[in-house]
Short mmCIF file of C-alpha atoms in Angstrom, two decimals:
data_model
loop_
_atom_site.label_atom_id
_atom_site.label_comp_id
_atom_site.label_asym_id
_atom_site.label_seq_id
_atom_site.Cartn_x
_atom_site.Cartn_y
_atom_site.Cartn_z
CA MET A 1 0.00 0.00 0.00
CA LEU A 2 1.42 3.37 -1.06
CA ILE A 3 0.25 6.36 0.98
CA GLY A 4 0.94 9.91 -0.20
CA ILE A 5 0.76 12.81 2.24
CA CYS A 6 -0.03 16.27 0.89
CA GLY A 7 -0.37 19.68 2.49
CA ALA A 8 1.08 23.17 2.42
CA PRO A 9 4.37 24.13 4.09
CA GLY A 10 3.83 24.27 7.83
CA SER A 11 0.69 22.12 7.81
CA GLY A 12 2.37 19.25 9.66
CA LYS A 13 2.84 16.73 6.80
CA SER A 14 6.16 15.40 8.03
CA THR A 15 5.05 15.25 11.65
CA LEU A 16 1.86 13.40 10.72
CA ALA A 17 3.77 11.00 8.45
CA ALA A 18 6.32 10.24 11.17
CA ARG A 19 3.61 9.69 13.80
CA LEU A 20 1.63 7.42 11.46
CA TYR A 21 4.79 5.42 10.72
CA ALA A 22 5.53 5.10 14.46
CA GLU A 23 1.94 4.02 15.13
CA LEU A 24 2.19 1.29 12.46
CA LEU A 25 5.44 0.04 14.00
CA GLU A 26 3.79 0.00 17.44
CA ARG A 27 1.06 -2.20 15.95
CA GLY A 28 3.71 -4.66 14.78
CA ILE A 29 3.67 -3.70 11.09
CA ASN A 30 7.44 -3.82 10.82
CA SER A 31 7.37 -3.96 7.03
CA SER A 32 6.24 -0.32 6.86
CA ARG A 33 8.55 2.37 5.56
CA LEU A 34 8.64 6.17 5.81
CA VAL A 35 9.92 7.95 2.69
CA THR A 36 10.85 11.47 3.73
CA GLU A 37 10.59 14.55 1.54
CA TYR A 38 13.81 14.93 -0.42
CA ALA A 39 13.26 18.64 -1.13
CA THR A 40 13.31 19.43 2.59
CA GLU A 41 16.52 17.45 3.06
CA TRP A 42 18.09 19.14 0.04
CA LEU A 43 17.32 22.63 1.34
CA GLY A 44 18.34 21.57 4.86
CA GLN A 45 21.81 20.75 3.52
CA GLY A 46 22.32 24.45 2.81
CA ASN A 47 21.37 24.43 -0.86
CA LYS A 48 19.77 27.63 -2.15
CA ILE A 49 16.27 27.83 -3.61
CA GLU A 50 17.75 29.71 -6.59
CA SER A 51 19.50 26.49 -7.65
CA PHE A 52 16.42 24.36 -6.98
CA ASP A 53 15.67 22.05 -9.91
CA GLN A 54 12.18 20.67 -9.29
CA ARG A 55 12.68 18.04 -12.00
CA ILE A 56 15.72 16.54 -10.25
CA ILE A 57 14.05 16.79 -6.85
CA SER A 58 10.93 15.03 -8.20
CA ILE A 59 12.92 12.28 -9.93
CA THR A 60 14.93 11.64 -6.75
CA GLN A 61 11.71 11.47 -4.70
CA GLU A 62 10.18 9.07 -7.22
CA ASP A 63 13.30 6.88 -7.06
CA ARG A 64 13.01 6.71 -3.27
CA GLU A 65 9.39 5.59 -3.50
CA TYR A 66 10.15 2.94 -6.14
CA TYR A 67 13.10 1.65 -4.12
CA ALA A 68 10.87 1.20 -1.06
CA GLN A 69 8.26 -0.63 -3.17
CA PHE A 70 10.73 -2.96 -4.82
CA SER A 71 12.41 -3.64 -1.48
CA GLY A 72 9.16 -5.16 -0.26
CA PHE A 73 8.11 -2.51 2.25
CA ASP A 74 4.37 -2.33 2.89
CA PRO A 75 2.82 0.07 3.64
CA ILE A 76 4.97 2.94 2.40
CA ILE A 77 4.21 6.39 3.77
CA CYS A 78 5.49 9.21 1.54
CA ASP A 79 5.58 12.44 3.51
CA SER A 80 5.15 14.49 0.35
CA ALA A 81 3.16 13.13 -2.60
CA LEU A 82 5.14 13.33 -5.85
CA TRP A 83 2.59 15.54 -7.56
CA MET A 84 3.18 18.28 -4.98
CA GLY A 85 6.13 19.41 -7.10
CA ALA A 86 3.72 20.46 -9.81
CA VAL A 87 1.84 22.66 -7.35
CA TYR A 88 5.05 24.52 -6.48
CA THR A 89 6.05 24.73 -10.14
CA GLU A 90 2.67 26.06 -11.26
CA LEU A 91 2.75 28.69 -8.53
CA GLY A 92 6.33 29.66 -9.44
CA PHE A 93 7.77 28.67 -6.02
CA SER A 94 10.42 26.23 -7.24
CA GLY A 95 13.30 28.43 -8.28
CA PRO A 96 13.88 30.06 -11.64
CA PRO A 97 11.26 29.04 -14.21
CA LYS A 98 12.46 26.83 -17.03
CA ASP A 99 9.96 25.90 -19.71
CA LEU A 100 11.22 22.34 -20.19
CA GLU A 101 11.47 21.76 -16.44
CA ARG A 102 7.95 23.10 -15.99
CA GLU A 103 6.58 20.75 -18.66
CA LEU A 104 8.40 17.73 -17.20
CA VAL A 105 7.25 18.40 -13.63
CA ILE A 106 3.65 19.00 -14.66
CA GLY A 107 3.82 15.80 -16.76
CA LEU A 108 5.05 13.95 -13.67
CA TYR A 109 2.05 15.37 -11.81
CA HIS A 110 -0.36 13.97 -14.36
CA ARG A 111 1.38 10.60 -14.21
CA THR A 112 1.42 10.36 -10.42
CA LEU A 113 -1.77 12.06 -9.24
CA ASN A 114 -3.54 8.74 -8.67
CA ARG A 115 -0.45 6.63 -8.05
CA TYR A 116 -1.19 6.35 -4.33
CA ASP A 117 -3.56 3.82 -2.86
CA MET A 118 -4.47 6.46 -0.32
CA THR A 119 -3.79 10.18 -0.15
CA ILE A 120 -3.86 12.00 3.17
CA TYR A 121 -4.49 15.72 3.04
CA VAL A 122 -3.12 17.72 5.96
CA PRO A 123 -4.95 21.06 6.08
CA LEU A 124 -3.13 24.26 6.85
CA PHE A 125 -4.17 25.59 10.23
CA ASP A 126 -4.26 29.33 10.83
CA ASP A 127 -1.32 30.11 13.04
CA GLU A 128 -1.79 33.88 12.78
CA GLY A 129 0.60 34.04 9.84
CA ARG A 130 3.54 32.46 11.67
CA LEU A 131 5.60 29.69 10.15
CA ASN A 132 8.75 27.94 11.24
CA THR A 133 11.85 29.96 10.27
CA PHE A 134 13.26 26.90 8.46
CA ARG A 135 10.50 27.31 5.86
CA ILE A 136 11.26 29.10 2.63
CA HIS A 137 7.61 30.05 2.12
CA ASN A 138 5.77 32.72 4.04
CA ALA A 139 2.26 32.27 5.43
CA GLU A 140 0.58 33.82 2.37
CA GLN A 141 2.46 31.49 -0.01
CA SER A 142 1.52 28.51 2.18
CA LYS A 143 -2.13 29.52 1.87
CA GLN A 144 -1.73 29.67 -1.92
CA VAL A 145 -0.17 26.19 -1.93
CA ASP A 146 -2.99 24.89 0.28
CA ALA A 147 -5.66 26.27 -2.08
CA ALA A 148 -3.90 24.72 -5.11
CA ILE A 149 -3.67 21.35 -3.34
CA VAL A 150 -7.38 21.41 -2.50
CA GLU A 151 -8.09 22.00 -6.20
CA LYS A 152 -5.83 19.09 -7.29
CA LEU A 153 -7.45 16.76 -4.74
CA LYS A 154 -10.70 16.94 -6.70
CA SER A 155 -9.05 14.52 -9.17
CA VAL A 156 -7.64 12.09 -6.59
CA LYS A 157 -9.35 8.73 -6.07
CA GLU A 158 -9.12 8.18 -2.29
CA VAL A 159 -8.45 11.14 -0.01
CA ARG A 160 -8.51 11.14 3.77
CA HIS A 161 -8.60 14.50 5.53
CA ALA A 162 -6.59 14.90 8.71
CA PRO A 163 -8.14 17.12 11.37
CA ILE A 164 -7.22 20.77 11.14
CA PHE A 165 -6.55 21.08 14.87
CA LEU A 166 -3.30 19.55 16.07
CA ARG A 167 -4.79 18.30 19.34
CA GLU A 168 -7.21 16.10 17.35
CA ARG A 169 -4.60 14.57 15.07
CA GLU A 170 -3.14 12.05 17.52
CA GLU A 171 -6.39 10.13 17.91
CA TRP A 172 -7.02 10.41 14.16
CA ILE A 173 -3.56 8.92 13.46
CA LYS A 174 -4.38 5.93 15.68
CA CYS A 175 -7.65 5.37 13.81
CA MET A 176 -5.86 5.74 10.46
CA ALA A 177 -3.23 3.16 11.49
CA TRP A 178 -6.03 0.77 12.43
CA ASP A 179 -7.71 1.37 9.06
CA ILE A 180 -4.44 0.77 7.16
CA HIS A 181 -3.82 -2.41 9.17
CA ASN A 182 -7.33 -3.67 8.28
CA LYS A 183 -6.88 -2.82 4.58
CA MET A 184 -3.63 -4.75 4.53
CA ASP A 185 -5.29 -7.76 6.19
CA MET A 186 -8.09 -7.68 3.59
CA ALA A 187 -5.58 -7.48 0.72
CA ALA A 188 -3.55 -10.42 2.04
#
């Protein structure tokens, strides 16, 4: 089972993905795997957004997901759905625009939009315009990304919506882990 997480910067995608992964491990599903967002790691290594090549970032993320699949991990939780790169590209948030890069990334979006067995949308909560200083997007840009994601989700086959309030997410994650466990049992 391939699970894609989507949400704007600062929505809590990575935290939710990590908690869901931990919950699955606690339930004894040791074959699960967390595929972290390569773009965040890349920027965290000190790389500049000006040199950001969304095509390379997307291809690397896709390779990570395929590696986890072919290595037999199940379920695989991807803390940023591949098609999210198209959202950033369409909004112009992925470095200098390049026509070929734009076409390739948007093509990847069309190819991967329904690649996931389940997509989890993590809504952006209103934090009075504050975002973590590690983020490269401001609160207004995050709201734009969130609106674009909501529009893209209209074409996705199975979407689960995480609660908007952080205090409600922990119980929701436990229920989601139970649901994933049951789906895996039914598929076996």
